[in-house]
Amino acid sequence: MTKDIFAPIKSKKKGKPLYKMFIDGQWIEAKTKETFEVSNPANGKTIAHAQTATIDDARKAVKSAFDARKGLSEMYAVDRAKILKKAAELLMEHKDEFVDVIIAESGKPVSVTEGEVKAAAERLMYSSEECKDIYGEEIRGDMSPHKTDKFAMVIRQPLGTVLAITPFNYPLHIAICKIAPAFAAGNTVICKPASKNPICMIMFARMMELAGAPKGSFQLITGGGSGIGDFLVNHPNISMISFTGSTSVGKHIAQICGMKKIHLELGGKAPAIVLNDCNLDIAVKECLKGALTFSGQRCDAISRILVEKGIADDFVKSVLKEIKKWKMGDPKKKDTLIGPLIEKKAIEKVDELVQDAIHWGAKLLSGGRYEGLFYEPTVLDRVTPKMRIAWEETFGPVVTIIRVDNYEEAIKIANESDYGLDACIFTTDIDKAMDAGMRLEDGTVSINASPSHGLGLFPFGGDKDSGIGREGIRHSLLEMTKVHTVIFRKTYKPEK
Ligand code: NAP
C-alpha cells in the first residue's frame, strides 16, 4: 500500500477531513480549535473542514516568517531553485488529487481545473529558473564632473516577508503566481487563501514542506479574511502585500496597510470590441470563451461586447448557434463546460444584473434561468450603458452585447469604465488594431484573442480600480525585490 503523503495535514471531523494549517514548520490546529466548513458548490455538501486562525495564530506565523528571513535570503539561489522545482514535480505527481479537490471545493469543470494545475506547476518551474535571473546594474559616475571617481553597484534584495492573500476563482494558480516568485527572490511567504476553497492550498503547503522549504519560509494560514486580515495587513513585519481579490477589499487593504509595498490585482469589466471587418468565426468563439469559461468567474472575463452595427445581427446569430456547445452540468464530467457558481450571493448578483438589464429594455435571447448554483449560459442583446450590467462586474456566464455605431463609440464606452484590467478587439484592420492597442485604458489589450494569462509570460495587471502593479515572469520578481545601491569611491590613482 502506498503511503498517503497528505495524512499529516488532516484529522477527521464529523466523518470529513479536518485540515490543519502550516505554521512555523508544523501542522497545527487553530488556538481556539474553531473550524469552518468547506462545501461543494455543485451539490451543497460539506466536503471538509478547515481551521479558523486566531490573531495569536497569525502572530505566530509572522514571527516565524520574520525569524526565517535571514536564512532564506542567504540560501544560495540555486538551492531555492531546487525547492521550487521539486514542489512543481510533486504537484504534477499528485495532480489528480489536486484536480479532484479543486473540482469539489470550487465547482470548476474538469478541463479548466486540469489546465489550472498544469499552469501552476509550470509557473513554479519558471520561477525556479528565475532564481538565476536576479540581477541589477552597474552605474558609472563619470557622466558628471563631480563624480568621476565613483561608480555604483545596484543590486536587488528580497523585501523580507510577502503576505499573499488570494481569491476563490483560481485557488491554486493565483496563489502560486505570488508564492513562487516571492520565494525565488528570497522572501519568506505567508499565504492566506480564500475561505470558500482553501483545501488545495493547504495541500500545496505540504508540497513545499516535502520539497524542503526551510521552517518558516512558507506558511499557510486559513480563516476569514475579516478576522485575521487586518492584523496581518497592518503588521510592521510584513514587508509586502500581494493581494488578488475584489476591488472593495483591495481598497480597504490599501487604506490600512501603512508603509508597505502593495500589489493589488482587483476586479475587471473587460470589453471586447467587434468591428465590421473582423473574422466572425474567431470573434464569436473567442468572445464566448472569454465570457463563459469557469462561468465567467474571472477577473479578465469578457463582460461587455461592443459590436459595430454592420455586423451585429450576424454576430448575434452565430453566438446563439455557438452557445449551444457550452454544456452545463456536473463539473466532474469531461464534456461539461459550465458548472455552478461559487455561492448563493454570487448567483443572486448575476440574476439581479440580468433582470435589471431586461427591465431597461435588453433582449434576453438565451438562458436567464438558474437552479441551485447553476446559472444557464445567457445572452443579452441590446444592452445600453444605462443598465447596471454594462458597468458592474458580472462574475457570471452572461454574454452582454452592446451595439455601437462605429469604432470611436466603442473606444469611448470601453474607456468609460472604472475598471482597467483587460480589453480585446477583433478586426482585420491593422491600423485600428494598433490604435486600440494604444488607446484602450487597460493593463492588457489582446488583438483577435480573448484575454488569457495562464503562465505569466506577459506582464499582467490592472489600472484604475483594477489594481496596482504587474504580475508575471520577471515582473513579479522586480516587484518582490528592492533596489539596494552600493557606491564605490576609487581612491587608488595609477602613477602617470
Ligand atoms: P474577495 O472577497 O475580495 O476575497 C479575496 C481574499 O481576500 C480572500 O482570501 C478573502 O478571505 C480575503 N479578505 C477578505 N476580507 C479581508 C480583509 N479585511 N483583509 C484581508 N483579506 C481579506 O474576492 P473573491 O470573491 O475571493 O474573488 C473574486 C474577486 O477577485 C473578483 O472581484 C475578481 O475580479 C477578483 N480577481 C482579480 C484578479 C486579478 O488578477 N485582477 C484575479 C482573480 C480574481 P475570505 O475568503 O476568508 O473572506
XYZ file of C-alpha atoms and ligand atoms in Angstrom:
544
model
C 0.000 0.000 0.000
C 1.412 3.447 -0.884
C 1.762 5.969 1.893
C -0.741 8.855 1.955
C 1.549 11.858 1.926
C -1.366 14.071 2.947
C -2.034 12.114 6.156
C -0.105 14.501 8.472
C -2.061 17.543 7.311
C -5.511 16.418 8.432
C -7.592 14.610 11.009
C -11.328 13.873 10.950
C -14.422 15.808 11.959
C -17.990 14.542 11.511
C -16.709 11.951 9.043
C -14.970 14.536 6.816
C -11.342 15.590 6.661
C -10.361 18.376 9.042
C -7.347 20.175 7.584
C -4.665 21.820 9.678
C -2.603 24.949 8.995
C 1.103 25.012 8.252
C 2.699 27.480 10.655
C 6.310 27.616 11.836
C 7.111 24.338 10.086
C 4.321 22.428 11.848
C 0.836 21.219 11.023
C -1.346 22.781 13.712
C -4.925 23.459 14.710
C -6.224 26.942 15.459
C -5.565 28.047 19.013
C -9.299 28.073 19.821
C -9.888 24.820 17.869
C -12.532 26.704 15.903
C -13.119 25.417 12.374
C -15.247 26.231 9.335
C -16.900 24.113 6.676
C -15.871 23.905 3.045
C -18.658 22.783 0.738
C -19.081 21.618 -2.834
C -20.948 24.282 -4.849
C -22.281 21.602 -7.215
C -24.354 19.872 -4.533
C -24.039 21.929 -1.337
C -22.490 19.038 0.598
C -19.739 19.622 3.150
C -16.505 18.151 1.827
C -14.066 19.200 4.551
C -13.363 21.447 7.492
C -10.526 23.950 7.921
C -9.061 25.934 10.790
C -10.282 29.378 11.765
C -6.995 31.020 12.677
C -6.933 33.471 15.555
C -4.847 36.611 15.879
C -2.464 34.561 18.078
C -2.007 32.041 15.257
C -1.395 34.859 12.803
C 1.124 36.450 15.178
C 2.976 33.155 15.424
C 3.147 32.897 11.632
C 4.521 36.430 11.274
C 7.175 35.801 13.940
C 8.220 32.565 12.293
C 8.406 34.236 8.859
C 10.463 37.046 10.370
C 12.886 34.615 12.037
C 13.303 32.659 8.798
C 14.167 35.707 6.669
C 17.910 35.693 7.177
C 18.285 32.005 6.424
C 16.246 32.174 3.259
C 17.833 35.311 1.860
C 21.280 33.816 2.470
C 20.358 30.480 0.923
C 22.002 30.084 -2.476
C 19.641 30.878 -5.338
C 20.445 27.504 -6.823
C 19.084 25.852 -3.672
C 15.897 27.916 -3.685
C 15.521 26.913 -7.333
C 15.781 23.233 -6.382
C 12.975 23.610 -3.821
C 10.641 25.260 -6.327
C 11.442 22.659 -8.966
C 10.815 19.851 -6.512
C 7.482 21.446 -5.467
C 6.483 21.535 -9.157
C 7.401 17.882 -9.607
C 5.457 16.866 -6.511
C 2.465 18.874 -7.664
C 2.464 17.060 -11.002
C 2.956 13.697 -9.287
C -0.180 14.391 -7.249
C -2.068 16.303 -9.898
C -5.098 14.002 -9.826
C -5.610 14.635 -6.100
C -5.335 18.391 -6.694
C -7.748 18.252 -9.628
C -10.314 16.307 -7.585
C -10.098 18.720 -4.670
C -10.347 21.862 -6.808
C -13.399 20.498 -8.642
C -15.040 19.574 -5.335
C -14.373 22.836 -3.495
C -14.762 25.237 -6.442
C -17.231 23.566 -8.829
C -14.742 24.139 -11.628
C -15.173 21.958 -14.745
C -12.505 19.296 -15.039
C -10.958 20.619 -18.266
C -10.397 24.070 -16.745
C -9.144 22.553 -13.487
C -6.579 20.367 -15.236
C -5.324 23.476 -17.028
C -5.048 25.323 -13.725
C -2.949 22.619 -12.046
C -0.659 22.296 -15.053
C -0.213 26.073 -15.322
C 0.573 26.254 -11.588
C 3.303 23.615 -11.943
C 4.724 25.386 -14.986
C 4.763 28.655 -13.096
C 6.781 27.012 -10.329
C 9.251 25.769 -12.928
C 9.595 29.217 -14.496
C 10.176 30.712 -11.059
C 12.836 28.141 -10.268
C 14.634 29.334 -13.419
C 14.120 32.940 -12.353
C 16.170 32.358 -9.201
C 19.143 32.641 -11.524
C 17.933 35.915 -13.013
C 18.084 38.180 -10.008
C 20.477 40.841 -11.123
C 20.836 44.592 -11.017
C 23.141 47.024 -12.811
C 26.396 48.900 -12.617
C 26.276 52.696 -12.985
C 29.340 54.823 -13.655
C 29.619 58.293 -12.155
C 31.850 59.783 -14.827
C 28.864 61.342 -16.587
C 29.234 64.132 -14.042
C 32.495 66.036 -13.499
C 31.858 65.784 -9.740
C 31.522 62.008 -9.660
C 34.309 60.833 -11.932
C 35.855 58.812 -9.101
C 32.654 56.911 -8.276
C 30.623 54.047 -9.554
C 27.644 52.205 -8.092
C 26.592 48.615 -7.920
C 22.799 48.384 -7.912
C 21.635 45.059 -6.586
C 18.219 43.532 -5.995
C 17.492 42.247 -2.499
C 14.496 40.399 -1.059
C 11.932 42.561 0.722
C 11.535 40.343 3.784
C 8.114 38.709 4.170
C 5.450 38.706 1.482
C 1.820 38.214 2.516
C -0.153 36.572 -0.311
C -3.935 36.928 0.011
C -5.781 35.091 -2.721
C -9.315 34.719 -4.166
C -11.524 31.717 -4.813
C -11.570 31.639 -8.588
C -8.116 30.185 -9.394
C -7.327 29.000 -5.883
C -4.093 27.186 -6.712
C -2.724 29.086 -9.668
C -3.172 32.642 -8.401
C -1.547 31.748 -5.079
C 1.418 30.097 -6.806
C 1.837 33.139 -9.082
C 2.626 35.039 -5.868
C 4.386 32.430 -3.749
C 6.803 31.161 -6.403
C 8.402 34.488 -7.432
C 8.392 35.744 -3.824
C 10.267 32.632 -2.687
C 12.531 32.715 -5.748
C 13.577 36.233 -4.759
C 14.430 35.063 -1.228
C 11.357 36.338 0.637
C 9.571 34.319 3.274
C 5.899 33.932 2.414
C 2.629 33.691 4.331
C -0.361 32.678 2.229
C -3.992 33.241 3.221
C -6.290 31.559 0.701
C -9.999 32.272 0.219
C -12.222 30.588 2.814
C -14.557 29.228 0.136
C -11.926 26.798 -1.161
C -8.664 26.712 0.832
C -8.004 22.951 0.685
C -5.889 22.839 -2.479
C -3.552 25.435 -0.987
C -3.293 23.555 2.299
C -2.255 20.576 0.198
C 0.232 22.715 -1.680
C 1.847 23.719 1.626
C 2.616 20.022 2.062
C 4.366 20.075 -1.337
C 6.552 22.962 -0.178
C 7.307 21.147 3.070
C 8.270 17.945 1.259
C 10.275 19.924 -1.291
C 12.465 21.126 1.577
C 11.320 24.712 2.208
C 13.061 25.701 5.473
C 10.964 26.176 8.608
C 9.021 29.460 8.493
C 9.941 30.223 4.876
C 6.498 29.234 3.648
C 3.364 29.195 5.776
C -0.302 28.666 5.139
C -2.930 30.209 7.388
C -6.696 29.746 6.979
C -9.717 31.585 8.309
C -11.911 34.562 7.499
C -10.126 37.493 5.911
C -12.163 39.867 8.041
C -10.913 38.089 11.208
C -7.138 37.929 10.738
C -6.838 40.075 7.588
C -6.446 43.457 9.233
C -3.914 42.142 11.751
C -1.707 40.641 9.032
C -2.078 43.535 6.607
C -1.206 46.011 9.328
C 1.700 44.121 10.853
C 5.040 46.002 10.655
C 6.952 42.783 9.950
C 5.039 42.164 6.743
C 7.055 43.847 4.003
C 4.743 43.450 1.047
C 1.136 42.501 0.431
C 0.327 40.782 -2.805
C -3.448 40.695 -2.969
C -5.804 39.351 -5.597
C -9.499 39.776 -4.966
C -12.346 42.239 -5.111
C -11.845 45.961 -5.554
C -13.624 46.702 -2.261
C -11.284 44.503 -0.162
C -8.278 45.743 -2.163
C -9.145 49.362 -1.400
C -9.603 48.516 2.276
C -6.151 46.880 2.367
C -4.582 49.886 0.647
C -6.118 52.173 3.268
C -4.864 50.314 6.326
C -1.573 48.710 5.303
C 0.683 51.662 6.140
C 4.230 51.889 4.722
C 4.352 48.633 2.800
C 4.779 47.709 -0.775
C 1.411 46.638 -2.165
C 0.467 44.818 -5.257
C -3.265 44.691 -5.979
C -4.952 42.575 -8.648
C -8.614 43.545 -8.451
C -11.891 43.389 -10.354
C -12.449 43.850 -14.056
C -15.060 44.583 -16.722
C -13.250 43.580 -19.899
C -14.667 44.979 -23.125
C -14.392 43.106 -26.415
C -14.696 45.367 -29.459
C -16.002 43.553 -32.530
C -15.622 45.521 -35.770
C -17.429 45.047 -39.099
C -14.256 43.760 -40.766
C -13.467 41.055 -38.190
C -13.134 37.324 -38.795
C -16.582 36.484 -37.437
C -15.803 32.890 -36.563
C -12.772 33.861 -34.451
C -14.622 36.763 -32.821
C -17.620 34.642 -31.796
C -15.589 31.710 -30.458
C -13.168 33.932 -28.543
C -15.937 36.132 -27.119
C -17.775 33.070 -25.793
C -14.590 31.583 -24.384
C -13.802 34.929 -22.738
C -17.316 35.358 -21.352
C -18.144 31.810 -20.267
C -15.002 29.958 -19.125
C -15.451 28.989 -15.461
C -18.936 30.512 -15.771
C -17.452 33.986 -16.187
C -15.975 33.919 -12.674
C -12.750 35.503 -13.856
C -11.383 38.990 -13.391
C -10.445 39.021 -17.104
C -13.822 37.700 -18.295
C -15.236 39.455 -21.350
C -18.282 41.072 -19.813
C -19.338 43.637 -22.410
C -19.117 43.067 -26.138
C -19.211 46.269 -28.147
C -20.313 45.213 -31.643
C -20.369 47.527 -34.657
C -23.899 47.682 -36.021
C -22.917 46.476 -39.529
C -22.051 43.017 -38.182
C -24.233 42.906 -35.077
C -27.076 40.722 -36.482
C -24.637 38.139 -37.899
C -22.637 38.169 -34.660
C -25.734 37.529 -32.529
C -26.909 34.739 -34.859
C -23.527 32.996 -34.599
C -23.383 33.473 -30.820
C -26.760 31.762 -30.429
C -25.560 28.818 -32.519
C -22.189 28.526 -30.775
C -23.512 28.868 -27.221
C -25.329 25.527 -27.591
C -21.880 23.890 -27.276
C -21.477 25.293 -23.767
C -22.944 22.367 -21.901
C -23.926 22.939 -18.289
C -23.701 20.096 -15.794
C -21.588 18.078 -13.395
C -18.119 19.689 -13.262
C -16.541 16.241 -12.922
C -17.704 15.235 -16.426
C -15.254 15.777 -19.293
C -17.816 17.414 -21.605
C -19.110 19.913 -19.020
C -18.117 23.495 -19.748
C -20.417 25.326 -17.339
C -20.509 24.317 -13.683
C -22.059 26.035 -10.670
C -21.256 29.500 -9.371
C -19.375 29.610 -6.108
C -22.184 30.662 -3.732
C -25.761 31.885 -3.390
C -24.732 35.544 -3.115
C -22.939 35.253 -6.460
C -25.924 33.788 -8.290
C -28.265 36.378 -6.810
C -25.980 39.174 -8.008
C -25.823 37.755 -11.556
C -29.594 37.394 -11.706
C -30.102 40.892 -10.317
C -27.944 42.317 -13.113
C -29.714 40.259 -15.796
C -33.183 41.273 -14.525
C -32.164 44.932 -14.296
C -30.996 44.829 -17.935
C -34.255 43.193 -19.075
C -36.231 45.781 -17.120
C -34.459 48.578 -19.006
C -35.052 47.037 -22.412
C -32.272 44.494 -23.061
C -33.356 41.430 -25.063
C -32.863 38.065 -23.365
C -32.049 35.694 -26.250
C -30.919 32.630 -24.308
C -30.616 31.402 -20.714
C -31.512 33.762 -17.891
C -32.611 30.982 -15.514
C -30.955 29.183 -12.651
C -31.337 26.201 -10.393
C -29.289 25.745 -7.231
C -25.993 27.430 -8.049
C -26.161 26.630 -11.776
C -26.833 29.707 -13.915
C -27.558 28.978 -17.578
C -25.200 30.456 -20.159
C -27.090 33.613 -21.029
C -27.180 36.014 -23.977
C -28.386 39.587 -23.535
C -28.616 41.729 -26.665
C -29.226 45.482 -26.991
C -27.714 46.269 -23.610
C -27.196 50.005 -23.188
C -24.828 51.969 -20.967
C -27.647 52.940 -18.611
C -28.001 49.314 -17.427
C -26.002 48.115 -14.401
C -24.630 45.108 -16.275
C -22.808 47.484 -18.612
C -20.643 48.696 -15.694
C -20.676 46.343 -12.723
C -18.515 43.244 -12.519
C -20.817 40.344 -13.525
C -18.807 37.257 -12.468
C -21.369 35.022 -14.153
C -21.934 33.312 -17.528
C -23.546 36.227 -19.357
C -22.762 37.295 -22.929
C -23.542 41.005 -22.787
C -23.913 42.649 -26.204
C -23.887 46.418 -26.670
C -24.448 47.576 -30.263
C -22.378 50.615 -31.263
C -22.460 52.903 -34.303
C -18.747 52.828 -35.000
C -15.213 52.184 -33.746
C -14.885 55.540 -31.975
C -18.065 54.952 -29.961
C -16.734 51.521 -28.936
C -13.450 53.026 -27.683
C -15.348 55.721 -25.784
C -17.657 53.254 -23.986
C -14.779 50.841 -23.311
C -12.752 53.568 -21.626
C -15.617 54.986 -19.569
C -15.362 52.066 -17.121
C -13.960 52.460 -13.610
C -12.057 49.218 -14.248
C -8.967 48.896 -16.424
C -7.747 45.322 -16.363
C -8.178 43.744 -19.782
C -9.626 44.546 -23.185
C -9.650 42.967 -26.626
C -10.508 43.878 -30.180
C -11.487 41.757 -33.179
C -10.581 43.311 -36.529
C -8.551 42.676 -39.663
C -7.618 46.363 -39.919
C -4.055 46.628 -38.613
C -4.352 50.395 -38.123
C -7.393 50.082 -35.880
C -5.830 47.146 -34.024
C -2.742 49.255 -33.301
C -4.809 52.303 -32.422
C -6.964 50.329 -29.970
C -3.869 48.678 -28.523
C -2.524 52.102 -27.646
C -5.758 53.871 -26.618
C -7.654 51.330 -24.545
C -7.111 52.184 -20.888
C -6.476 48.666 -19.614
C -3.362 46.886 -18.397
C -3.515 44.428 -21.297
C -5.089 44.684 -24.742
C -5.397 41.490 -26.812
C -5.842 41.635 -30.571
C -8.080 38.937 -32.105
C -7.957 36.874 -28.905
C -9.790 36.801 -25.595
C -7.753 37.758 -22.501
C -5.732 34.877 -21.096
C -2.980 34.973 -18.521
C -2.217 31.351 -17.720
C 1.547 31.236 -17.474
C 2.532 34.786 -16.701
C 4.674 35.014 -19.815
C 3.338 38.512 -20.451
C 3.018 41.108 -17.692
C -0.476 41.221 -16.240
C -2.247 43.725 -14.036
C -4.762 46.494 -13.980
C -5.113 50.250 -13.959
C -7.821 52.414 -12.351
C -9.985 50.336 -9.949
C -8.433 47.121 -11.269
C -5.283 47.451 -9.242
C -1.691 48.496 -8.798
C 1.410 46.729 -10.102
C 2.091 43.932 -12.548
C 2.480 40.179 -12.205
C 4.345 37.843 -14.490
C 7.667 36.226 -15.098
C 10.387 38.814 -14.380
C 7.775 41.452 -13.433
C 6.769 39.733 -10.178
C 10.415 39.305 -9.324
C 11.028 43.027 -9.801
C 8.002 43.876 -7.613
C 9.126 41.456 -4.912
C 12.683 42.735 -4.594
C 14.081 46.096 -3.599
C 16.859 48.114 -5.161
C 19.948 48.387 -2.985
C 22.797 50.644 -4.057
C 26.450 50.355 -3.073
C 28.615 53.320 -4.145
C 32.371 52.879 -4.506
C 34.867 55.685 -4.484
C 38.063 54.991 -6.331
C 40.960 56.147 -4.155
C 43.817 54.494 -5.973
C 45.273 56.519 -8.846
C 47.921 54.893 -11.005
C 51.059 56.998 -11.439
C 51.271 58.687 -14.804
P -12.624 38.732 -2.053
O -13.925 38.502 -1.426
O -12.133 40.115 -2.159
O -11.577 37.801 -1.255
C -10.238 37.721 -1.651
C -9.379 37.363 -0.455
O -9.362 38.448 0.470
C -9.878 36.150 0.331
O -8.785 35.383 0.758
C -10.578 36.811 1.499
O -10.672 35.975 2.639
C -9.631 37.961 1.777
N -10.186 39.034 2.613
C -11.472 39.383 2.816
N -11.534 40.440 3.672
C -10.263 40.754 4.006
C -9.671 41.739 4.844
N -10.376 42.634 5.520
N -8.319 41.762 4.958
C -7.558 40.874 4.280
N -8.064 39.920 3.475
C -9.402 39.861 3.328
O -12.607 38.133 -3.560
P -13.170 36.744 -4.083
O -14.660 36.789 -4.076
O -12.485 35.618 -3.439
O -12.658 36.780 -5.609
C -13.351 37.435 -6.624
C -12.775 38.808 -6.913
O -11.386 38.703 -7.195
C -13.383 39.438 -8.157
O -13.634 40.802 -7.904
C -12.290 39.282 -9.207
O -12.332 40.215 -10.248
C -11.061 39.413 -8.385
N -9.923 38.787 -9.062
C -8.981 39.597 -9.623
C -7.927 39.031 -10.334
C -6.869 39.886 -10.973
O -5.826 39.347 -11.315
N -7.079 41.173 -11.149
C -7.833 37.640 -10.450
C -8.815 36.854 -9.852
C -9.864 37.437 -9.152
P -12.047 35.203 2.951
O -12.289 34.312 1.776
O -11.732 34.486 4.197
O -13.097 36.250 3.103
